[in-house]
Coordinates of C-alpha atoms and ligand atoms in Angstrom, one line a residue:
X18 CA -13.3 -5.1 -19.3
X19 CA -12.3 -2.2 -21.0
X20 CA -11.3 1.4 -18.8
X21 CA -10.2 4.4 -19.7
X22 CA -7.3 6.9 -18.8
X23 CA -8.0 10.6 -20.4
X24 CA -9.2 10.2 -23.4
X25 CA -7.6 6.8 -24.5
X26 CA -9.2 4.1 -24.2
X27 CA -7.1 1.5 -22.0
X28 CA -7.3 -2.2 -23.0
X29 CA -7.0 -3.8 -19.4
X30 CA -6.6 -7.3 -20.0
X31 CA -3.6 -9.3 -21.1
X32 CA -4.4 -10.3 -25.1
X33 CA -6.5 -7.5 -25.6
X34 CA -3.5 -5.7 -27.6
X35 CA -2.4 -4.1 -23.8
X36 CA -0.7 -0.9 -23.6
X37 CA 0.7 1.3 -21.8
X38 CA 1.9 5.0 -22.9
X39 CA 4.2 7.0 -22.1
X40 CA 2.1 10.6 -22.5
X41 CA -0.3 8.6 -19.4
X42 CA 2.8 9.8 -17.1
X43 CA 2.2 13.9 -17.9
X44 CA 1.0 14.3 -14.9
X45 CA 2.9 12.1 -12.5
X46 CA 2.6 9.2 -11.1
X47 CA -1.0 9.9 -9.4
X48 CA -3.7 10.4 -11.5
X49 CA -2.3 6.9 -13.4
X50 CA -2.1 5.4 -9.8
X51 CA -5.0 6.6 -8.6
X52 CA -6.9 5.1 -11.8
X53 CA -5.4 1.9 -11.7
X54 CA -6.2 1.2 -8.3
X55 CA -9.7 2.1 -8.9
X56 CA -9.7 -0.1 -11.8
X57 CA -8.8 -2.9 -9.3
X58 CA -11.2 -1.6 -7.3
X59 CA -14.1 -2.2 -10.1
X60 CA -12.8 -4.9 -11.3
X61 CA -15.5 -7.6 -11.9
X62 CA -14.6 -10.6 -14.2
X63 CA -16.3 -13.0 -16.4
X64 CA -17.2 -15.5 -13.7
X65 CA -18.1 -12.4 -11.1
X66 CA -15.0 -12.6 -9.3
X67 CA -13.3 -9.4 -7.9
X68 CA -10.0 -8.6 -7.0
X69 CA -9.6 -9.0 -2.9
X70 CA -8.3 -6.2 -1.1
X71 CA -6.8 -3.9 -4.0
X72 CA -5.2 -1.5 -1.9
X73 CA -2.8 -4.5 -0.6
X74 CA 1.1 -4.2 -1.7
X75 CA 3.6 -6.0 -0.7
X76 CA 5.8 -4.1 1.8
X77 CA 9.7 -4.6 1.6
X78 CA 12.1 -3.6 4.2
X79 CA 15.9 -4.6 5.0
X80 CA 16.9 -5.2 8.1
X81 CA 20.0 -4.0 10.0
X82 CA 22.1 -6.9 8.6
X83 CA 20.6 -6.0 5.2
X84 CA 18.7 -9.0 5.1
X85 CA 15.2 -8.0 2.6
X86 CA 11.8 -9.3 4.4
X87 CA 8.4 -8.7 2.9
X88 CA 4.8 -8.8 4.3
X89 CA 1.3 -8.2 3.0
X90 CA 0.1 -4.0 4.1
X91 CA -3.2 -2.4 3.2
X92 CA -2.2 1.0 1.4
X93 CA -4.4 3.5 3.3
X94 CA -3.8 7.1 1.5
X95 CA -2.0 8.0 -1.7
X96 CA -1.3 11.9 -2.7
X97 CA 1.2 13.5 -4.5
X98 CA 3.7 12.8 -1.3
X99 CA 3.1 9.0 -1.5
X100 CA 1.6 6.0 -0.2
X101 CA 1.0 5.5 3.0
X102 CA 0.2 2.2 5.3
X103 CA -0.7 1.5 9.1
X104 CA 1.5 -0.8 11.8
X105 CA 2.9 -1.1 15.0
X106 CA 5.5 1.1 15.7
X107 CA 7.5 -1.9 17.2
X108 CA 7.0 -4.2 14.6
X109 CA 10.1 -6.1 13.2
X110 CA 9.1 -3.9 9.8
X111 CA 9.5 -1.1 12.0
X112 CA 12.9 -2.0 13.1
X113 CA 13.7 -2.6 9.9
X114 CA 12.3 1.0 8.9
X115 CA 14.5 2.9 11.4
X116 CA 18.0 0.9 10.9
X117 CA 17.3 1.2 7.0
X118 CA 14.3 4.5 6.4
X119 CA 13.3 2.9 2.9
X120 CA 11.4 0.5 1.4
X121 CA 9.7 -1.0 -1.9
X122 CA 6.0 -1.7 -1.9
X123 CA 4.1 -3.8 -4.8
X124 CA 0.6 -4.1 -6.0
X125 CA -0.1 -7.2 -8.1
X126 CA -3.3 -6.9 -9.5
X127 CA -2.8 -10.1 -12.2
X128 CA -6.3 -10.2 -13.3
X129 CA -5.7 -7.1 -14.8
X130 CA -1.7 -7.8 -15.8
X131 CA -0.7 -5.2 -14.0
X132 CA 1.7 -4.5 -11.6
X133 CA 2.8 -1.1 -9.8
X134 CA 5.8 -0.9 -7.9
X135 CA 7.4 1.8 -5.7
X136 CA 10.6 2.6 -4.2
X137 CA 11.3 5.2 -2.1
X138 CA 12.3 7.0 1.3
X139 CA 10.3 6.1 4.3
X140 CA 9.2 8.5 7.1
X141 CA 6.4 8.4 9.6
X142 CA 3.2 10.8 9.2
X143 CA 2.3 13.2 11.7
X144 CA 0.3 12.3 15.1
X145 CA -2.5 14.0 13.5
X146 CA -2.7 12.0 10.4
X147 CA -2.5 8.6 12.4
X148 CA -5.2 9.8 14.4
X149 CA -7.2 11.0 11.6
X150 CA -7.0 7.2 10.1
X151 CA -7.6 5.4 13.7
X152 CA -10.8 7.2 14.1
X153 CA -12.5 5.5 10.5
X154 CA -11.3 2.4 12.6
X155 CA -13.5 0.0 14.5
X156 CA -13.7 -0.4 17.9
X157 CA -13.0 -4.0 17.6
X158 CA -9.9 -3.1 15.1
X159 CA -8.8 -0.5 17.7
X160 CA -8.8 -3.4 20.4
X161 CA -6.7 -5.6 18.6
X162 CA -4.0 -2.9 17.6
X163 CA -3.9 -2.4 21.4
X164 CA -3.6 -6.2 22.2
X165 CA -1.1 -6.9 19.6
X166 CA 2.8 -6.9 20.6
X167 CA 3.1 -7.4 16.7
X168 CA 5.8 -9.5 15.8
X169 CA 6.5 -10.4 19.3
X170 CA 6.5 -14.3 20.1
X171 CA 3.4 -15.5 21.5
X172 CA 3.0 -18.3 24.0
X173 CA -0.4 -19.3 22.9
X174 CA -3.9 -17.8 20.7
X175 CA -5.2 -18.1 24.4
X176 CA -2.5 -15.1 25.4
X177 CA -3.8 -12.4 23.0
X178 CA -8.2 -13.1 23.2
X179 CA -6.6 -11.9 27.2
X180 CA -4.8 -9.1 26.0
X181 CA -7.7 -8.3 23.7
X182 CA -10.6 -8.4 27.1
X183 CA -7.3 -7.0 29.0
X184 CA -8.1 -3.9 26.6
X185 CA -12.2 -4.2 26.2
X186 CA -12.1 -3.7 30.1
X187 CA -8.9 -0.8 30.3
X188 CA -11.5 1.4 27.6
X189 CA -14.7 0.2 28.4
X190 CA -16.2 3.6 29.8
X191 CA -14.5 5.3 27.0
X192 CA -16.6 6.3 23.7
X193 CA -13.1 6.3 21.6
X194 CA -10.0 4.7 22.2
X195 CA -7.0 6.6 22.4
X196 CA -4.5 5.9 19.7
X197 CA -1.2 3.6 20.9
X198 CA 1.2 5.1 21.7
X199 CA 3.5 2.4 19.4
X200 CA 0.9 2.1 16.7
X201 CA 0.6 4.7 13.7
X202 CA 1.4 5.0 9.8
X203 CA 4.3 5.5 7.7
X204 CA 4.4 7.3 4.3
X205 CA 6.8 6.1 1.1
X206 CA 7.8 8.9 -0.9
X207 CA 8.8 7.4 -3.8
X208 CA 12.0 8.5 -5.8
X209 CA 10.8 5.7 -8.5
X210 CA 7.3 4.5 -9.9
X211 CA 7.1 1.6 -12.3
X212 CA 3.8 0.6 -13.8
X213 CA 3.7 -3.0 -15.9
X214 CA 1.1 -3.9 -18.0
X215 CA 1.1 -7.4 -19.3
X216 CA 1.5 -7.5 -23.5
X217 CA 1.3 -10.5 -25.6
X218 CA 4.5 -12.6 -26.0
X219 CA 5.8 -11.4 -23.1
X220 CA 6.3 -8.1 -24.8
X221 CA 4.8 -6.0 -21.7
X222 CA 5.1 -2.4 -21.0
X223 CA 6.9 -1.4 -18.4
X224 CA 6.8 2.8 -17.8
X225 CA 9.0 4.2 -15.2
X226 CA 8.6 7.3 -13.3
X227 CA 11.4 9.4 -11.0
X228 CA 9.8 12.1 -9.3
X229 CA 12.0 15.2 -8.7
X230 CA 11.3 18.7 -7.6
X231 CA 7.3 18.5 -8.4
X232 CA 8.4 17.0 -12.4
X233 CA 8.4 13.3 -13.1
X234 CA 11.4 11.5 -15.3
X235 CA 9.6 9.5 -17.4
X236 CA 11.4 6.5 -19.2
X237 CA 10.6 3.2 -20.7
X238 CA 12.3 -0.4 -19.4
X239 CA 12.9 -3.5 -21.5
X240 CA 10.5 -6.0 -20.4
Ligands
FMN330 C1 -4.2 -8.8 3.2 C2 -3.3 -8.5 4.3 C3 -3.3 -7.2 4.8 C4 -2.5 -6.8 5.9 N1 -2.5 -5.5 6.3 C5 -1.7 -5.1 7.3 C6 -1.6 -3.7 7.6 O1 -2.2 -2.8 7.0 N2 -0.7 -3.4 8.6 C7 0.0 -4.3 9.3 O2 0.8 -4.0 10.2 N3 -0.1 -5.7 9.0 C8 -0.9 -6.1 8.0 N4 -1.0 -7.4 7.6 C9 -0.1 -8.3 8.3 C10 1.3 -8.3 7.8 O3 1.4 -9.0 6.6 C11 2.4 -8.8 8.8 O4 2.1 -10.1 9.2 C12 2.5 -8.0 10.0 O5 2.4 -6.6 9.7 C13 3.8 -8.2 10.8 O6 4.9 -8.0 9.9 P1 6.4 -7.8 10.4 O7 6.6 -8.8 11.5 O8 7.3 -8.0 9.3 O9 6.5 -6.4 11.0 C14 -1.7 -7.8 6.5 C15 -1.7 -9.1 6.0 C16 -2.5 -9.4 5.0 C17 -2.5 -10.8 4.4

C-alpha cells in the first residue's frame, strides 16, 4: 500500500525503503497524526486483513506509589489540544490520573511499522464535551457504563447482567440516559510526540515533536 502525506509520496510498509521526514512535522503534530491514523483506518492488506480498532493506544498511568500500569483505551477526539479517551471517573486509571495528572498513550499499528507515542499532561474535558460523546453512544453502551463499578472487584458475571437490568429498569421511561455522574473523558496534551516508522536493518525513523506556545520542536532520535 502506498499513502501519501502533502505531496510526498509515503512508502508505508516496512522494506518498501520507509521514511519518515522531518519537513512532515511543519505543521505540528496533527495533520501527520491525523493522516496516520487514517492510514490505519484504510489499511487493507494483501490477504484482506485490516487493522482492528485503530484509534486504540495504550494508556499509561503511575500510581500514587509510582508504580506504571497500562491498559488498552479507544482514542475518541484528536485536535490541536490532544487526544482524548472515555472511562469511569473511579477507575483505578483514574486514581492514578489524579495522584499523578500525566500519562503516555501508544498506538501500535505494526502492519504499517509504525508507532506514535505521546506524553503529556492530563486534564478532564468539560461536562459538555463528555456529553457531546455519550450522546453518539448506544443505549446498550450507556447501560453498561452505568452498571460498571470499573475496576471494582466483582463477586460474580451474574452481579453486573443485575446491575446492567438494575439500570434497563432505573431509565426505562427515559428516551436518553443521563450521563454518570463518575463516567466522562480525559484529554492528554502532549508536551512530546514521537512518530516511528519501521526502516530496513533496523534503521527506523524516529521524528520527535515538543509542542510549545502554538510551535512544535522538531528533532530526530537514534533508532
Ligand atoms: C480494544 C480495547 C478498547 C478499550 N477501550 C476502553 C475505553 O475506551 N475506555 C475504558 O475505560 N476502557 C477501555 N478498555 C478496557 C481497559 O483496557 C481497562 O480494562 C479498563 O479501562 C480498566 O482499566 P483500569 O482498571 O486500569 O482503570 C478497552 C479494552 C480494549 C481491549
Amino acid at each position: 500500500m502506498r499513502v501519501s502525506y502533502g505531496d510526498r509520496p509515503v512508502p508505508s510498509m516496512l522494506g518498501e525503503h520507509a521514511d519518515l521526514d522531518e519537513a512532515w512535522l511543519k505543521d505540528g503534530w496533527l495533520p501527520l497524526f491525523a493522516r496516520w491514523l487514517l492510514d490505519a483506518t484504510e489499511y487493507v492488506a494483501s490477504d484482506g486483513g485490516r487493522i482492528t480498532e485503530p484509534n486504540a493506544m495504550v494508556l499509561g498511568t503511575v500510581d500514587a506509589a509510582g508504580v506504571p500500569a497500562t491498559r488498552t483505551v479507544l482514542c475518541k477526539g484528536v485536535d490541536e489540544r490532544g487526544i482524548v479517551f472515555f472511562t469511569n471517573y473511579e477507575s483505578a486509571k483514574a486514581q492514578h490520573l489524579s495522584a499523578n495528572p500525566a500519562a503516555s498513550a501508544t498506538f501500535p499499528w505494526i502492519p504499517l511499522a509504525r508507532q506514535v507515542h505521546f506524553r503529556g499532561a492530563v486534564e478532564k474535558i468539560s461536562s459538555e464535551e463528555t456529553l457531546a460523546y455519550w450522546r453518539t453512544r448506544s443505549r446498550g453502551s450507556q447501560v453498561g457504563a452505568w452498571a460498571s463499578r470499573q475496576s471494582q472487584p466483582l463477586g460474580s458475571r451474574d452481579e453486573l447482567l443485575a446491575a446492567a437490568e438494575d439500570v434497563r429498569e432505573r431509565f426505562h421511561d427515559l428516551d436518553e440516559l443521563p450521563v454518570p455522574p463518575f463516567w466522562g473523558g480525559y484529554r492528554i496534551r502532549p508536551f512530546v510526540v514521537e512518530f516511528w516508522q519501521g526502516g530496513q536493518d533496523r534503521l527506523h525513523n524516529r521524528i520527535r515533536c515538543e509542542p510549545k506556545d502554538g510551535t512544535c520542536q522538531v528533532s530526530r532520535v537514534q533508532p
